[in-house]
PDB file of C-alpha atoms in Angstrom:
ATOM      1  CA  UNK A 251     227.212  41.229 131.756  1.00 58.00           C
ATOM      2  CA  UNK A 252     230.917  41.768 131.264  1.00 63.00           C
ATOM      3  CA  UNK A 253     232.732  44.203 133.550  1.00 58.00           C
ATOM      4  CA  UNK A 254     235.156  46.347 131.629  1.00 61.00           C
ATOM      5  CA  UNK A 255     235.308  50.074 131.847  1.00 67.00           C
ATOM      6  CA  UNK A 256     237.737  52.872 132.061  1.00 74.00           C
ATOM      7  CA  UNK A 257     237.718  55.617 134.675  1.00 82.00           C
ATOM      8  CA  UNK A 258     240.129  58.533 134.400  1.00 86.00           C
ATOM      9  CA  UNK A 259     239.742  59.413 138.064  1.00 89.00           C
ATOM     10  CA  UNK A 260     241.513  57.981 141.092  1.00 93.00           C
ATOM     11  CA  UNK A 261     238.678  56.289 143.038  1.00 94.00           C
ATOM     12  CA  UNK A 262     237.090  58.622 145.572  1.00 94.00           C
ATOM     13  CA  UNK A 263     238.935  61.682 144.291  1.00 95.00           C
ATOM     14  CA  UNK A 264     238.460  64.384 141.701  1.00 94.00           C
ATOM     15  CA  UNK A 265     242.059  63.830 140.517  1.00 94.00           C
ATOM     16  CA  UNK A 266     242.865  62.290 137.153  1.00 92.00           C
ATOM     17  CA  UNK A 267     245.077  59.219 137.172  1.00 90.00           C
ATOM     18  CA  UNK A 268     247.246  60.823 134.497  1.00 90.00           C
ATOM     19  CA  UNK A 269     247.926  63.855 136.725  1.00 90.00           C
ATOM     20  CA  UNK A 270     249.281  61.500 139.422  1.00 89.00           C
ATOM     21  CA  UNK A 271     251.446  59.437 137.040  1.00 88.00           C
ATOM     22  CA  UNK A 272     248.843  56.637 137.082  1.00 86.00           C
ATOM     23  CA  UNK A 273     249.112  56.093 140.817  1.00 88.00           C
ATOM     24  CA  UNK A 274     246.174  54.765 142.808  1.00 88.00           C
ATOM     25  CA  UNK A 275     245.672  52.902 146.070  1.00 93.00           C
ATOM     26  CA  UNK A 276     248.524  52.899 148.584  1.00 93.00           C
ATOM     27  CA  UNK A 277     250.974  54.387 146.096  1.00 93.00           C
ATOM     28  CA  UNK A 278     248.705  57.400 145.670  1.00 94.00           C
ATOM     29  CA  UNK A 279     248.137  57.738 149.431  1.00 94.00           C
ATOM     30  CA  UNK A 280     251.872  57.504 150.118  1.00 92.00           C
ATOM     31  CA  UNK A 281     252.469  60.312 147.645  1.00 92.00           C
ATOM     32  CA  UNK A 282     249.880  62.471 149.401  1.00 91.00           C
ATOM     33  CA  UNK A 283     251.506  61.745 152.765  1.00 91.00           C
ATOM     34  CA  UNK A 284     255.100  61.955 151.516  1.00 86.00           C
ATOM     35  CA  UNK A 285     255.896  65.220 153.282  1.00 83.00           C
ATOM     36  CA  UNK A 286     253.740  64.964 156.401  1.00 82.00           C
ATOM     37  CA  UNK A 287     252.054  62.364 158.565  1.00 83.00           C
ATOM     38  CA  UNK A 288     248.701  64.131 158.368  1.00 90.00           C
ATOM     39  CA  UNK A 289     246.619  66.185 156.005  1.00 92.00           C
ATOM     40  CA  UNK A 290     244.274  69.000 156.832  1.00 91.00           C
ATOM     41  CA  UNK A 291     240.634  69.335 155.899  1.00 89.00           C
ATOM     42  CA  UNK A 292     241.451  71.761 153.081  1.00 90.00           C
ATOM     43  CA  UNK A 293     243.764  69.184 151.494  1.00 93.00           C
ATOM     44  CA  UNK A 294     241.058  66.510 151.700  1.00 93.00           C
ATOM     45  CA  UNK A 295     238.681  68.921 150.012  1.00 93.00           C
ATOM     46  CA  UNK A 296     241.247  69.533 147.253  1.00 94.00           C
ATOM     47  CA  UNK A 297     241.763  65.826 146.719  1.00 94.00           C
ATOM     48  CA  UNK A 298     238.168  64.595 146.986  1.00 95.00           C
ATOM     49  CA  UNK A 299     235.902  67.536 146.304  1.00 94.00           C
ATOM     50  CA  UNK A 300     234.122  66.928 149.623  1.00 94.00           C
ATOM     51  CA  UNK A 301     233.126  70.167 151.290  1.00 92.00           C
ATOM     52  CA  UNK A 302     233.960  70.820 154.958  1.00 90.00           C
ATOM     53  CA  UNK A 303     230.371  70.644 156.163  1.00 93.00           C
ATOM     54  CA  UNK A 304     229.861  67.202 154.583  1.00 94.00           C
ATOM     55  CA  UNK A 305     232.970  65.809 156.242  1.00 91.00           C
ATOM     56  CA  UNK A 306     231.997  67.344 159.569  1.00 90.00           C
ATOM     57  CA  UNK A 307     228.528  65.775 159.209  1.00 92.00           C
ATOM     58  CA  UNK A 308     230.062  62.356 158.508  1.00 93.00           C
ATOM     59  CA  UNK A 309     232.227  62.758 161.615  1.00 90.00           C
ATOM     60  CA  UNK A 310     229.273  63.846 163.748  1.00 92.00           C
ATOM     61  CA  UNK A 311     227.294  60.766 162.577  1.00 92.00           C
ATOM     62  CA  UNK A 312     230.176  58.478 163.506  1.00 89.00           C
ATOM     63  CA  UNK A 313     230.977  57.473 159.902  1.00 90.00           C
ATOM     64  CA  UNK A 314     234.467  59.021 159.982  1.00 91.00           C
ATOM     65  CA  UNK A 315     236.893  59.113 162.902  1.00 89.00           C
ATOM     66  CA  UNK A 316     237.676  62.531 164.346  1.00 88.00           C
ATOM     67  CA  UNK A 317     240.858  64.222 163.206  1.00 87.00           C
ATOM     68  CA  UNK A 318     243.775  64.506 165.612  1.00 88.00           C
ATOM     69  CA  UNK A 319     245.045  68.050 165.996  1.00 88.00           C
ATOM     70  CA  UNK A 320     243.081  68.995 162.849  1.00 88.00           C
ATOM     71  CA  UNK A 321     244.997  66.431 160.813  1.00 92.00           C
ATOM     72  CA  UNK A 322     243.797  63.212 159.209  1.00 93.00           C
ATOM     73  CA  UNK A 323     246.088  60.180 158.932  1.00 94.00           C
ATOM     74  CA  UNK A 324     246.463  57.878 155.940  1.00 95.00           C
ATOM     75  CA  UNK A 325     243.772  55.438 157.120  1.00 94.00           C
ATOM     76  CA  UNK A 326     241.261  58.213 157.798  1.00 94.00           C
ATOM     77  CA  UNK A 327     241.830  59.660 154.307  1.00 95.00           C
ATOM     78  CA  UNK A 328     241.425  56.206 152.753  1.00 96.00           C
ATOM     79  CA  UNK A 329     238.217  55.761 154.730  1.00 95.00           C
ATOM     80  CA  UNK A 330     236.914  59.109 153.490  1.00 96.00           C
ATOM     81  CA  UNK A 331     237.810  58.262 149.881  1.00 97.00           C
ATOM     82  CA  UNK A 332     235.970  54.923 150.122  1.00 97.00           C
ATOM     83  CA  UNK A 333     232.820  56.659 151.340  1.00 97.00           C
ATOM     84  CA  UNK A 334     233.174  59.338 148.671  1.00 96.00           C
ATOM     85  CA  UNK A 335     233.607  56.837 145.845  1.00 95.00           C
ATOM     86  CA  UNK A 336     230.360  55.054 146.770  1.00 96.00           C
ATOM     87  CA  UNK A 337     228.064  57.887 147.788  1.00 94.00           C
ATOM     88  CA  UNK A 338     226.664  58.648 144.355  1.00 90.00           C
ATOM     89  CA  UNK A 339     225.171  55.172 144.030  1.00 92.00           C
ATOM     90  CA  UNK A 340     224.670  53.878 147.607  1.00 95.00           C
ATOM     91  CA  UNK A 341     222.809  55.298 150.550  1.00 95.00           C
ATOM     92  CA  UNK A 342     225.218  56.727 153.129  1.00 93.00           C
ATOM     93  CA  UNK A 343     223.817  54.564 155.918  1.00 93.00           C
ATOM     94  CA  UNK A 344     224.430  51.487 153.741  1.00 95.00           C
ATOM     95  CA  UNK A 345     228.030  52.592 153.131  1.00 96.00           C
ATOM     96  CA  UNK A 346     228.484  53.113 156.880  1.00 93.00           C
ATOM     97  CA  UNK A 347     227.041  49.683 157.574  1.00 94.00           C
ATOM     98  CA  UNK A 348     229.307  48.081 154.956  1.00 95.00           C
ATOM     99  CA  UNK A 349     232.403  49.692 156.476  1.00 93.00           C
ATOM    100  CA  UNK A 350     231.243  48.653 159.951  1.00 93.00           C
ATOM    101  CA  UNK A 351     230.762  45.112 158.583  1.00 94.00           C
ATOM    102  CA  UNK A 352     234.437  45.118 157.603  1.00 94.00           C
ATOM    103  CA  UNK A 353     236.033  47.015 160.493  1.00 92.00           C
ATOM    104  CA  UNK A 354     233.570  47.635 163.290  1.00 87.00           C
ATOM    105  CA  UNK A 355     233.736  51.015 164.998  1.00 86.00           C
ATOM    106  CA  UNK A 356     235.534  53.842 163.185  1.00 86.00           C
ATOM    107  CA  UNK A 357     237.037  55.054 166.469  1.00 83.00           C
ATOM    108  CA  UNK A 358     238.314  51.621 167.550  1.00 85.00           C
ATOM    109  CA  UNK A 359     241.151  50.143 165.465  1.00 85.00           C
ATOM    110  CA  UNK A 360     241.360  46.985 167.604  1.00 86.00           C
ATOM    111  CA  UNK A 361     238.277  45.460 165.916  1.00 89.00           C
ATOM    112  CA  UNK A 362     239.564  46.017 162.344  1.00 92.00           C
ATOM    113  CA  UNK A 363     240.225  43.082 160.069  1.00 95.00           C
ATOM    114  CA  UNK A 364     242.148  45.339 157.679  1.00 96.00           C
ATOM    115  CA  UNK A 365     243.490  48.877 157.724  1.00 94.00           C
ATOM    116  CA  UNK A 366     241.460  51.371 155.676  1.00 95.00           C
ATOM    117  CA  UNK A 367     244.496  52.218 153.565  1.00 96.00           C
ATOM    118  CA  UNK A 368     245.018  48.544 152.674  1.00 97.00           C
ATOM    119  CA  UNK A 369     241.291  48.140 151.949  1.00 97.00           C
ATOM    120  CA  UNK A 370     241.484  51.159 149.645  1.00 97.00           C
ATOM    121  CA  UNK A 371     244.533  49.641 147.978  1.00 97.00           C
ATOM    122  CA  UNK A 372     242.688  46.360 147.331  1.00 97.00           C
ATOM    123  CA  UNK A 373     239.766  48.307 145.858  1.00 96.00           C
ATOM    124  CA  UNK A 374     242.046  50.263 143.556  1.00 94.00           C
ATOM    125  CA  UNK A 375     244.048  47.186 142.497  1.00 93.00           C
ATOM    126  CA  UNK A 376     240.841  45.300 141.630  1.00 92.00           C
ATOM    127  CA  UNK A 377     239.465  48.273 139.692  1.00 90.00           C
ATOM    128  CA  UNK A 378     242.784  48.754 137.874  1.00 87.00           C
ATOM    129  CA  UNK A 379     242.766  45.130 136.797  1.00 85.00           C
ATOM    130  CA  UNK A 380     239.232  45.460 135.489  1.00 82.00           C
ATOM    131  CA  UNK A 381     240.107  48.690 133.640  1.00 77.00           C
ATOM    132  CA  UNK A 382     243.376  47.447 132.158  1.00 72.00           C
ATOM    133  CA  UNK A 383     241.745  45.210 129.611  1.00 64.00           C
ATOM    134  CA  UNK A 384     240.850  42.270 131.819  1.00 61.00           C
ATOM    135  CA  UNK A 385     237.158  41.623 131.501  1.00 61.00           C
ATOM    136  CA  UNK A 386     235.092  39.430 133.719  1.00 63.00           C
ATOM    137  CA  UNK A 387     231.446  38.560 133.991  1.00 68.00           C
ATOM    138  CA  UNK A 388     229.648  39.941 136.998  1.00 74.00           C
ATOM    139  CA  UNK A 389     229.376  36.439 138.483  1.00 75.00           C
ATOM    140  CA  UNK A 390     233.150  35.986 138.059  1.00 80.00           C
ATOM    141  CA  UNK A 391     233.990  39.111 140.059  1.00 85.00           C
ATOM    142  CA  UNK A 392     234.416  37.092 143.246  1.00 90.00           C
ATOM    143  CA  UNK A 393     237.132  35.010 141.558  1.00 89.00           C
ATOM    144  CA  UNK A 394     239.050  38.150 140.560  1.00 89.00           C
ATOM    145  CA  UNK A 395     238.716  39.501 144.110  1.00 94.00           C
ATOM    146  CA  UNK A 396     240.013  36.250 145.593  1.00 95.00           C
ATOM    147  CA  UNK A 397     243.008  36.380 143.263  1.00 93.00           C
ATOM    148  CA  UNK A 398     243.754  39.986 144.250  1.00 94.00           C
ATOM    149  CA  UNK A 399     243.456  39.338 148.002  1.00 96.00           C
ATOM    150  CA  UNK A 400     245.525  36.149 148.036  1.00 95.00           C
ATOM    151  CA  UNK A 401     248.131  37.888 150.257  1.00 95.00           C
ATOM    152  CA  UNK A 402     245.559  38.811 152.912  1.00 96.00           C
ATOM    153  CA  UNK A 403     246.082  37.026 156.241  1.00 94.00           C
ATOM    154  CA  UNK A 404     243.033  36.633 158.463  1.00 93.00           C
ATOM    155  CA  UNK A 405     243.170  38.266 161.860  1.00 87.00           C
ATOM    156  CA  UNK A 406     240.035  36.408 162.948  1.00 92.00           C
ATOM    157  CA  UNK A 407     238.238  33.378 161.558  1.00 93.00           C
ATOM    158  CA  UNK A 408     235.967  34.342 158.664  1.00 93.00           C
ATOM    159  CA  UNK A 409     237.680  37.674 158.015  1.00 95.00           C
ATOM    160  CA  UNK A 410     238.683  36.785 154.437  1.00 95.00           C
ATOM    161  CA  UNK A 411     235.105  35.892 153.485  1.00 95.00           C
ATOM    162  CA  UNK A 412     233.852  39.122 155.046  1.00 95.00           C
ATOM    163  CA  UNK A 413     236.504  41.177 153.271  1.00 97.00           C
ATOM    164  CA  UNK A 414     235.879  39.560 149.891  1.00 97.00           C
ATOM    165  CA  UNK A 415     232.109  39.961 150.163  1.00 96.00           C
ATOM    166  CA  UNK A 416     232.520  43.650 151.026  1.00 97.00           C
ATOM    167  CA  UNK A 417     234.988  44.155 148.166  1.00 97.00           C
ATOM    168  CA  UNK A 418     232.517  42.615 145.724  1.00 95.00           C
ATOM    169  CA  UNK A 419     229.814  45.052 146.892  1.00 96.00           C
ATOM    170  CA  UNK A 420     232.201  48.021 146.716  1.00 96.00           C
ATOM    171  CA  UNK A 421     233.502  47.190 143.242  1.00 93.00           C
ATOM    172  CA  UNK A 422     230.014  46.557 141.830  1.00 91.00           C
ATOM    173  CA  UNK A 423     228.750  49.816 143.376  1.00 93.00           C
ATOM    174  CA  UNK A 424     231.710  51.779 142.038  1.00 91.00           C
ATOM    175  CA  UNK A 425     231.128  50.288 138.617  1.00 87.00           C
ATOM    176  CA  UNK A 426     227.531  51.524 138.872  1.00 88.00           C
ATOM    177  CA  UNK A 427     228.804  54.988 139.848  1.00 89.00           C
ATOM    178  CA  UNK A 428     231.104  55.112 136.808  1.00 85.00           C
ATOM    179  CA  UNK A 429     228.217  54.123 134.526  1.00 85.00           C
ATOM    180  CA  UNK A 430     226.004  56.726 136.182  1.00 89.00           C
ATOM    181  CA  UNK A 431     228.654  59.411 135.715  1.00 86.00           C
ATOM    182  CA  UNK A 432     229.028  58.413 132.059  1.00 85.00           C
ATOM    183  CA  UNK A 433     225.262  58.563 131.486  1.00 89.00           C
ATOM    184  CA  UNK A 434     225.087  61.984 133.173  1.00 91.00           C
ATOM    185  CA  UNK A 435     227.861  63.227 130.901  1.00 89.00           C
ATOM    186  CA  UNK A 436     225.980  62.023 127.848  1.00 92.00           C
ATOM    187  CA  UNK A 437     222.805  63.656 129.133  1.00 95.00           C
ATOM    188  CA  UNK A 438     224.540  66.980 129.712  1.00 93.00           C
ATOM    189  CA  UNK A 439     225.589  66.996 126.043  1.00 94.00           C
ATOM    190  CA  UNK A 440     221.999  66.841 124.828  1.00 94.00           C
ATOM    191  CA  UNK A 441     220.541  69.311 127.325  1.00 89.00           C
TER     192      UNK A 441
END
């Protein structure tokens, strides 16, 4: 199967790419954080569509780090957007395990192999490449991921392989979510 699709939304958000001048990944996050070093829960809700109780539940379960002074930093927002972009097609405990596989504990940054904002940027760059007319077979996805993460420097032995495996899972799952959303839109037209 060839992977080529178009998604109007910035991954993990309810915002259209066109409304943000086509920005995704780190460029999008930097625009969100341009004025302040932290965003409040209401801003996350506006960006992602996640309600307050859901985010509080994720925090209580240890899937999202607690806010500092009721503000979330750029890595916390990226982390939330990654969970949000996958939750329609993956079980939440699988998403939590996948993120733990990449970066260990959400409260401990010392065990991370990559910052959440950079991980989100890789995800968005890979998805943009797939959406901008570059097709690839599902079994070639790992090659595309390796090309996109060529600038990644391992912090520990085996980190690159772990990162690339996780990226392949994330991109395939997001692709499934886009297809699901498309099918639901078609279904709503005939109901």
